[in-house]
XYZ file of C-alpha atoms in Angstrom:
143
model
C 61.577 -138.414 125.451
C 57.806 -137.533 126.007
C 56.770 -136.796 129.368
C 54.638 -140.152 129.432
C 57.773 -142.159 128.645
C 59.729 -140.105 131.653
C 56.520 -140.836 133.784
C 56.660 -144.487 132.987
C 60.417 -144.783 133.279
C 60.482 -142.889 136.652
C 57.748 -145.040 138.050
C 59.527 -148.137 136.837
C 62.905 -146.930 138.404
C 61.458 -146.356 141.760
C 59.196 -149.304 142.052
C 62.186 -151.781 140.980
C 64.648 -149.824 143.427
C 63.307 -150.117 146.951
C 65.952 -147.852 148.500
C 62.971 -146.227 150.549
C 61.093 -149.439 151.267
C 62.264 -150.051 154.769
C 61.283 -150.094 158.380
C 62.874 -147.325 160.340
C 63.806 -148.588 163.942
C 62.612 -146.358 166.793
C 60.505 -144.251 164.199
C 58.500 -141.332 165.800
C 55.417 -142.020 163.739
C 54.086 -144.784 161.683
C 50.937 -144.194 159.761
C 49.290 -146.823 157.667
C 47.487 -145.835 154.479
C 45.053 -148.270 152.677
C 42.817 -148.392 149.564
C 40.292 -150.998 149.810
C 39.406 -150.518 146.265
C 42.738 -151.738 144.888
C 44.255 -153.226 147.663
C 47.095 -150.563 148.036
C 48.240 -150.965 151.631
C 51.386 -149.155 152.624
C 52.872 -148.080 156.418
C 54.846 -144.942 156.436
C 57.516 -145.008 159.221
C 58.823 -141.460 159.918
C 61.872 -140.579 162.279
C 61.726 -136.660 163.437
C 64.227 -134.937 165.471
C 63.190 -131.646 166.465
C 61.149 -130.341 163.503
C 63.374 -132.139 161.045
C 62.338 -135.548 159.266
C 65.745 -137.180 159.930
C 64.877 -140.363 158.211
C 61.726 -142.161 156.581
C 60.608 -145.229 154.811
C 57.516 -147.176 153.813
C 56.773 -150.858 154.047
C 53.671 -152.757 152.343
C 52.284 -153.761 148.977
C 50.596 -151.931 146.086
C 50.868 -151.170 142.626
C 53.821 -149.664 140.887
C 52.099 -146.033 140.773
C 51.507 -146.085 144.790
C 54.907 -147.715 145.683
C 56.893 -145.275 143.387
C 54.922 -142.214 144.706
C 55.959 -143.430 148.236
C 59.354 -143.697 147.467
C 59.725 -140.291 145.494
C 57.768 -138.576 148.237
C 60.194 -139.984 150.969
C 63.170 -138.649 148.773
C 61.590 -135.261 149.208
C 60.759 -135.077 152.848
C 64.063 -136.592 154.066
C 65.986 -134.036 155.913
C 63.475 -131.319 155.642
C 61.787 -129.274 158.351
C 57.925 -129.965 158.960
C 56.809 -126.535 157.438
C 58.735 -127.208 154.163
C 56.951 -130.606 154.307
C 53.670 -129.389 154.735
C 54.285 -126.741 151.712
C 55.208 -129.787 149.384
C 52.393 -131.939 150.563
C 49.975 -129.007 149.899
C 51.510 -128.446 146.509
C 51.184 -131.907 145.630
C 47.797 -132.582 146.615
C 46.906 -129.089 144.997
C 48.424 -130.180 141.897
C 46.632 -133.476 141.607
C 43.128 -131.445 142.297
C 44.485 -129.072 139.397
C 44.378 -126.324 141.856
C 48.198 -125.430 141.568
C 49.706 -125.497 138.229
C 52.293 -122.858 138.301
C 55.534 -124.366 137.054
C 57.637 -122.336 139.447
C 55.452 -123.322 142.468
C 55.629 -127.142 141.238
C 59.492 -127.048 141.363
C 59.280 -127.984 145.140
C 57.905 -131.150 143.984
C 61.130 -132.467 142.056
C 60.365 -135.688 140.594
C 57.052 -135.961 142.135
C 55.720 -133.342 139.716
C 55.440 -136.124 137.093
C 52.648 -137.204 138.881
C 50.653 -134.384 137.419
C 49.270 -136.708 134.535
C 47.669 -139.010 136.990
C 44.894 -136.230 137.529
C 43.896 -137.141 134.205
C 43.432 -140.831 135.353
C 40.795 -141.138 137.799
C 41.402 -144.547 138.444
C 45.004 -144.142 139.428
C 44.644 -140.749 141.561
C 43.842 -142.898 144.659
C 47.206 -144.787 143.998
C 49.365 -141.945 143.753
C 47.993 -139.633 146.379
C 47.751 -142.774 149.141
C 51.174 -142.078 150.471
C 50.708 -138.356 150.630
C 47.126 -138.710 152.305
C 49.005 -140.844 154.922
C 51.922 -138.438 155.397
C 49.065 -135.625 155.963
C 47.411 -137.757 158.608
C 50.914 -138.544 160.369
C 51.865 -134.974 160.394
C 48.530 -133.944 161.754
C 49.010 -136.496 164.827
C 52.372 -134.741 165.640
C 51.005 -131.461 166.037
């Protein structure tokens, strides 16, 4: 199975299995991300207790890439401390900008590392990073 096949299968799986597509009652923060050029529009729902994200979800509409990226990101951040999430976030955005390519460093991304290929598809970059930029803004608000 090639990387492109895994990438496509992974996106299809997360897009069709909306386990993370949910509102979180009593979320600590909700952050909207919108890409006016393609219409992707998501809202992140994040519940924080102490310095740990105890639950997260997303609602909204968008292409398969934005929806899969949001779902995979939520799998990564749930149950983690804020400082761990900041490291994951910076690694992901660095990977997309091609500033981070060390395989060991990319291990913190789990399945999100498969989005590395979108950095070669400029039209899809904004779709893939939309939830991550929304997360960045949300984390800046809780500081």
